[in-house]
Amino acid sequence: MSLKSIELQIAIPKTFDAGKLTEQKNQQTMLNHQQAAAQTDQQVMKNRSTVIESAESEKTKNARNSSNEEKSEDNEQQEDSQQKEHIHVSHPYKGGFVDYTG
């Protein structure tokens, strides 16, 4: 297949345009990859800081829980004694049981 001079006048500029478009698409793709990598790095740093913060809060929780356990044991003993007192006290005019036999 032979090309005539008129066809070459049209074909050669189009190849340059096609090459430019291909180069622009490649650059855009690389730019997108760079932006995605930057976003991933930011997310990783954010996750790392979150893990560090949660580890610190976990330490404080453990310290609080140990002190709360001591307090809760004291509270349970007080509640038990209050419940025992409540059980022994009966109401003056309410009955002790409910008759469901209707």
CSV table of N, CA and C in Angstrom, one decimal:
chain,number,residue,atom,x,y,z
A,1,MET,N,0.9,-1.2,0.0
A,1,MET,CA,0.0,0.0,0.0
A,1,MET,C,0.9,1.2,0.0
A,2,SER,N,0.7,2.0,-0.9
A,2,SER,CA,1.5,3.2,-1.1
A,2,SER,C,0.7,4.4,-0.6
A,3,LEU,N,1.4,5.4,0.0
A,3,LEU,CA,0.7,6.6,0.5
A,3,LEU,C,1.0,7.7,-0.5
A,4,LYS,N,0.0,8.5,-0.8
A,4,LYS,CA,0.2,9.6,-1.6
A,4,LYS,C,0.6,10.8,-0.8
A,5,SER,N,1.2,11.9,-1.4
A,5,SER,CA,1.6,13.0,-0.6
A,5,SER,C,0.5,13.7,0.1
A,6,ILE,N,-0.7,13.7,-0.4
A,6,ILE,CA,-1.8,14.4,0.2
A,6,ILE,C,-2.2,13.6,1.5
A,7,GLU,N,-2.1,12.3,1.4
A,7,GLU,CA,-2.4,11.5,2.6
A,7,GLU,C,-1.4,11.6,3.7
A,8,LEU,N,-0.1,11.8,3.3
A,8,LEU,CA,0.9,12.0,4.2
A,8,LEU,C,0.8,13.4,5.0
A,9,GLN,N,0.2,14.3,4.2
A,9,GLN,CA,0.0,15.7,4.9
A,9,GLN,C,-1.0,15.6,6.0
A,10,ILE,N,-1.9,14.6,5.9
A,10,ILE,CA,-2.9,14.5,7.0
A,10,ILE,C,-2.4,13.5,8.0
A,11,ALA,N,-1.7,12.4,7.6
A,11,ALA,CA,-1.4,11.3,8.5
A,11,ALA,C,-0.3,11.7,9.5
A,12,ILE,N,0.7,12.5,9.1
A,12,ILE,CA,1.9,12.8,9.9
A,12,ILE,C,1.5,13.7,11.1
A,13,PRO,N,0.7,14.8,10.9
A,13,PRO,CA,0.3,15.6,12.1
A,13,PRO,C,-0.6,14.8,13.0
A,14,LYS,N,-1.4,13.9,12.5
A,14,LYS,CA,-2.2,13.1,13.4
A,14,LYS,C,-1.4,12.2,14.3
A,15,THR,N,-0.3,11.6,13.8
A,15,THR,CA,0.5,10.8,14.6
A,15,THR,C,1.2,11.6,15.7
A,16,PHE,N,1.6,12.8,15.5
A,16,PHE,CA,2.1,13.6,16.5
A,16,PHE,C,1.0,13.9,17.6
A,17,ASP,N,-0.2,14.2,17.1
A,17,ASP,CA,-1.3,14.5,18.1
A,17,ASP,C,-1.6,13.2,18.9
A,18,ALA,N,-1.5,12.1,18.3
A,18,ALA,CA,-1.8,10.8,19.0
A,18,ALA,C,-0.7,10.6,20.0
A,19,GLY,N,0.5,10.8,19.6
A,19,GLY,CA,1.6,10.7,20.6
A,19,GLY,C,1.5,11.6,21.8
A,20,LYS,N,1.1,12.8,21.5
A,20,LYS,CA,0.9,13.8,22.6
A,20,LYS,C,-0.2,13.3,23.6
A,21,LEU,N,-1.3,12.8,23.0
A,21,LEU,CA,-2.4,12.4,23.8
A,21,LEU,C,-2.0,11.1,24.6
A,22,THR,N,-1.2,10.2,24.0
A,22,THR,CA,-0.7,9.1,24.8
A,22,THR,C,0.2,9.5,25.9
A,23,GLU,N,1.1,10.4,25.7
A,23,GLU,CA,2.0,10.9,26.7
A,23,GLU,C,1.2,11.5,27.8
A,24,GLN,N,0.2,12.3,27.5
A,24,GLN,CA,-0.6,13.0,28.5
A,24,GLN,C,-1.4,12.0,29.4
A,25,LYS,N,-1.9,10.9,28.7
A,25,LYS,CA,-2.6,9.9,29.5
A,25,LYS,C,-1.7,9.1,30.4
A,26,ASN,N,-0.4,8.9,29.9
A,26,ASN,CA,0.5,8.2,30.8
A,26,ASN,C,0.9,9.1,32.0
A,27,GLN,N,1.1,10.4,31.8
A,27,GLN,CA,1.4,11.3,32.8
A,27,GLN,C,0.2,11.4,33.8
A,28,GLN,N,-1.0,11.4,33.3
A,28,GLN,CA,-2.1,11.5,34.2
A,28,GLN,C,-2.2,10.2,35.1
A,29,THR,N,-2.0,9.1,34.5
A,29,THR,CA,-2.0,7.8,35.2
A,29,THR,C,-0.9,7.8,36.3
A,30,MET,N,0.3,8.3,36.0
A,30,MET,CA,1.3,8.3,37.0
A,30,MET,C,1.0,9.3,38.1
A,31,LEU,N,0.4,10.4,37.7
A,31,LEU,CA,-0.1,11.4,38.7
A,31,LEU,C,-1.1,10.8,39.7
A,32,ASN,N,-2.1,10.0,39.1
A,32,ASN,CA,-3.1,9.4,39.9
A,32,ASN,C,-2.5,8.4,40.9
A,33,HIS,N,-1.5,7.6,40.4
A,33,HIS,CA,-0.8,6.7,41.3
A,33,HIS,C,0.0,7.4,42.4
A,34,GLN,N,0.6,8.5,42.1
A,34,GLN,CA,1.3,9.2,43.1
A,34,GLN,C,0.3,9.8,44.2
A,35,GLN,N,-0.8,10.3,43.7
A,35,GLN,CA,-1.8,10.8,44.7
A,35,GLN,C,-2.4,9.6,45.5
A,36,ALA,N,-2.6,8.5,44.9
A,36,ALA,CA,-3.1,7.4,45.7
A,36,ALA,C,-2.1,6.9,46.7
A,37,ALA,N,-0.8,6.9,46.3
A,37,ALA,CA,0.3,6.5,47.3
A,37,ALA,C,0.4,7.5,48.4
A,38,ALA,N,0.2,8.8,48.1
A,38,ALA,CA,0.3,9.8,49.2
A,38,ALA,C,-0.9,9.6,50.1
A,39,GLN,N,-2.1,9.4,49.6
A,39,GLN,CA,-3.3,9.2,50.4
A,39,GLN,C,-3.1,7.9,51.3
A,40,THR,N,-2.5,6.9,50.7
A,40,THR,CA,-2.3,5.7,51.5
A,40,THR,C,-1.3,5.9,52.6
A,41,ASP,N,-0.3,6.7,52.4
A,41,ASP,CA,0.7,7.0,53.4
A,41,ASP,C,0.0,7.8,54.5
A,42,GLN,N,-0.8,8.8,54.1
A,42,GLN,CA,-1.5,9.6,55.2
A,42,GLN,C,-2.4,8.7,56.0
A,43,GLN,N,-3.1,7.7,55.4
A,43,GLN,CA,-4.0,6.8,56.1
A,43,GLN,C,-3.2,5.9,57.0
A,44,VAL,N,-2.0,5.5,56.6
A,44,VAL,CA,-1.2,4.6,57.4
A,44,VAL,C,-0.7,5.4,58.6
A,45,MET,N,-0.3,6.6,58.4
A,45,MET,CA,0.2,7.4,59.6
A,45,MET,C,-1.0,7.7,60.5
A,46,LYS,N,-2.2,7.9,60.0
A,46,LYS,CA,-3.3,8.2,60.9
A,46,LYS,C,-3.7,6.9,61.7
A,47,ASN,N,-3.6,5.7,61.0
A,47,ASN,CA,-3.9,4.5,61.7
A,47,ASN,C,-2.8,4.2,62.8
A,48,ARG,N,-1.6,4.5,62.5
A,48,ARG,CA,-0.5,4.3,63.5
A,48,ARG,C,-0.8,5.2,64.7
A,49,SER,N,-1.1,6.4,64.5
A,49,SER,CA,-1.4,7.3,65.6
A,49,SER,C,-2.6,6.9,66.4
A,50,THR,N,-3.6,6.4,65.7
A,50,THR,CA,-4.8,5.9,66.4
A,50,THR,C,-4.4,4.7,67.3
A,51,VAL,N,-3.6,3.8,66.7
A,51,VAL,CA,-3.2,2.6,67.5
A,51,VAL,C,-2.4,3.0,68.7
A,52,ILE,N,-1.5,4.0,68.6
A,52,ILE,CA,-0.7,4.5,69.7
A,52,ILE,C,-1.6,5.1,70.8
A,53,GLU,N,-2.6,5.9,70.3
A,53,GLU,CA,-3.5,6.5,71.3
A,53,GLU,C,-4.4,5.4,72.0
A,54,SER,N,-4.8,4.4,71.2
A,54,SER,CA,-5.7,3.4,71.8
A,54,SER,C,-4.9,2.6,72.8
A,55,ALA,N,-3.6,2.3,72.5
A,55,ALA,CA,-2.8,1.6,73.4
A,55,ALA,C,-2.6,2.4,74.7
A,56,GLU,N,-2.4,3.7,74.6
A,56,GLU,CA,-2.3,4.5,75.8
A,56,GLU,C,-3.6,4.5,76.6
A,57,SER,N,-4.7,4.6,75.9
A,57,SER,CA,-5.9,4.6,76.6
A,57,SER,C,-6.2,3.2,77.2
A,58,GLU,N,-5.7,2.2,76.6
A,58,GLU,CA,-5.9,0.8,77.1
A,58,GLU,C,-5.1,0.7,78.5
A,59,LYS,N,-3.9,1.3,78.5
A,59,LYS,CA,-3.2,1.3,79.8
A,59,LYS,C,-3.9,2.0,80.9
A,60,THR,N,-4.5,3.2,80.5
A,60,THR,CA,-5.2,3.9,81.6
A,60,THR,C,-6.5,3.2,82.0
A,61,LYS,N,-7.1,2.5,81.0
A,61,LYS,CA,-8.3,1.7,81.3
A,61,LYS,C,-7.9,0.6,82.3
A,62,ASN,N,-6.8,-0.1,82.1
A,62,ASN,CA,-6.4,-1.1,83.0
A,62,ASN,C,-6.1,-0.6,84.4
A,63,ALA,N,-5.5,0.6,84.4
A,63,ALA,CA,-5.2,1.1,85.8
A,63,ALA,C,-6.6,1.5,86.4
A,64,ARG,N,-7.5,2.1,85.7
A,64,ARG,CA,-8.8,2.5,86.2
A,64,ARG,C,-9.5,1.2,86.7
A,65,ASN,N,-9.5,0.2,85.8
A,65,ASN,CA,-10.3,-1.0,86.2
A,65,ASN,C,-9.8,-1.7,87.4
A,66,SER,N,-8.5,-1.7,87.6
A,66,SER,CA,-8.0,-2.3,88.9
A,66,SER,C,-8.4,-1.5,90.1
A,67,SER,N,-8.4,-0.1,90.0
A,67,SER,CA,-8.9,0.7,91.1
A,67,SER,C,-10.4,0.5,91.2
A,68,ASN,N,-11.1,0.4,90.1
A,68,ASN,CA,-12.6,0.3,90.2
A,68,ASN,C,-13.0,-1.1,90.7
A,69,GLU,N,-12.2,-2.1,90.5
A,69,GLU,CA,-12.5,-3.4,91.0
A,69,GLU,C,-12.5,-3.4,92.5
A,70,GLU,N,-11.5,-2.7,93.1
A,70,GLU,CA,-11.4,-2.6,94.5
A,70,GLU,C,-12.6,-1.8,95.1
A,71,LYS,N,-13.0,-0.7,94.4
A,71,LYS,CA,-14.2,0.0,94.8
A,71,LYS,C,-15.4,-0.8,94.6
A,72,SER,N,-15.5,-1.5,93.5
A,72,SER,CA,-16.7,-2.3,93.3
A,72,SER,C,-16.9,-3.4,94.3
A,73,GLU,N,-15.8,-4.0,94.8
A,73,GLU,CA,-15.9,-5.0,95.8
A,73,GLU,C,-16.5,-4.4,97.1
A,74,ASP,N,-16.0,-3.2,97.4
A,74,ASP,CA,-16.5,-2.5,98.6
A,74,ASP,C,-18.0,-2.2,98.4
A,75,ASN,N,-18.4,-1.7,97.2
A,75,ASN,CA,-19.7,-1.4,96.9
A,75,ASN,C,-20.6,-2.6,97.0
A,76,GLU,N,-20.1,-3.8,96.5
A,76,GLU,CA,-20.9,-5.0,96.5
A,76,GLU,C,-21.2,-5.4,97.9
A,77,GLN,N,-20.2,-5.3,98.8
A,77,GLN,CA,-20.4,-5.6,100.2
A,77,GLN,C,-21.4,-4.7,100.8
A,78,GLN,N,-21.4,-3.5,100.5
A,78,GLN,CA,-22.3,-2.5,101.0
A,78,GLN,C,-23.7,-2.8,100.5
A,79,GLU,N,-23.8,-3.1,99.2
A,79,GLU,CA,-25.1,-3.4,98.6
A,79,GLU,C,-25.7,-4.7,99.2
A,80,ASP,N,-24.9,-5.7,99.4
A,80,ASP,CA,-25.3,-6.9,100.0
A,80,ASP,C,-25.9,-6.7,101.4
A,81,SER,N,-25.2,-5.9,102.2
A,81,SER,CA,-25.7,-5.6,103.5
A,81,SER,C,-27.0,-4.8,103.4
A,82,GLN,N,-27.1,-3.9,102.5
A,82,GLN,CA,-28.4,-3.1,102.3
A,82,GLN,C,-29.5,-4.0,101.9
A,83,GLN,N,-29.2,-5.0,101.0
A,83,GLN,CA,-30.3,-5.9,100.5
A,83,GLN,C,-30.7,-6.8,101.6
A,84,LYS,N,-29.8,-7.2,102.4
A,84,LYS,CA,-30.2,-8.1,103.6
A,84,LYS,C,-31.1,-7.3,104.5
A,85,GLU,N,-30.8,-6.0,104.7
A,85,GLU,CA,-31.6,-5.2,105.6
A,85,GLU,C,-33.0,-5.0,104.9
A,86,HIS,N,-33.0,-4.8,103.6
A,86,HIS,CA,-34.3,-4.6,102.9
A,86,HIS,C,-35.1,-5.9,102.9
A,87,ILE,N,-34.5,-7.0,102.9
A,87,ILE,CA,-35.3,-8.3,102.9
A,87,ILE,C,-36.0,-8.5,104.2
A,88,HIS,N,-35.3,-8.1,105.3
A,88,HIS,CA,-35.8,-8.4,106.6
A,88,HIS,C,-36.9,-7.4,107.0
A,89,VAL,N,-36.9,-6.2,106.4
A,89,VAL,CA,-38.0,-5.3,106.7
A,89,VAL,C,-39.2,-5.6,105.8
A,90,SER,N,-40.3,-5.8,106.4
A,90,SER,CA,-41.6,-6.0,105.7
A,90,SER,C,-42.4,-4.7,105.8
A,91,HIS,N,-43.2,-4.6,104.8
A,91,HIS,CA,-44.1,-3.4,104.7
A,91,HIS,C,-45.3,-3.6,105.6
A,92,PRO,N,-45.7,-2.5,106.4
A,92,PRO,CA,-46.8,-2.7,107.4
A,92,PRO,C,-48.1,-3.1,106.8
A,93,TYR,N,-48.5,-2.7,105.6
A,93,TYR,CA,-49.9,-3.0,105.2
A,93,TYR,C,-49.9,-3.7,103.8
A,94,LYS,N,-48.8,-4.0,103.2
A,94,LYS,CA,-48.8,-4.8,102.0
A,94,LYS,C,-48.6,-6.2,102.4
A,95,GLY,N,-49.2,-7.1,101.6
A,95,GLY,CA,-49.1,-8.5,101.9
A,95,GLY,C,-47.8,-9.1,101.4
A,96,GLY,N,-47.6,-10.3,101.8
A,96,GLY,CA,-46.3,-11.0,101.5
A,96,GLY,C,-46.3,-11.8,100.2
A,97,PHE,N,-47.5,-12.1,99.7
A,97,PHE,CA,-47.6,-12.8,98.5
A,97,PHE,C,-48.8,-12.3,97.6
A,98,VAL,N,-48.8,-12.8,96.4
A,98,VAL,CA,-49.9,-12.4,95.5
A,98,VAL,C,-50.7,-13.7,95.1
A,99,ASP,N,-52.0,-13.6,95.2
A,99,ASP,CA,-52.8,-14.8,94.9
A,99,ASP,C,-53.3,-14.7,93.5
A,100,TYR,N,-52.8,-15.6,92.7
A,100,TYR,CA,-53.1,-15.6,91.2
A,100,TYR,C,-54.3,-16.6,90.9
A,101,THR,N,-54.8,-17.3,91.9
A,101,THR,CA,-55.8,-18.3,91.6
A,101,THR,C,-57.2,-17.8,91.2
A,102,GLY,N,-57.4,-16.5,91.2
A,102,GLY,CA,-58.6,-15.8,90.8
A,102,GLY,C,-59.8,-16.4,91.0
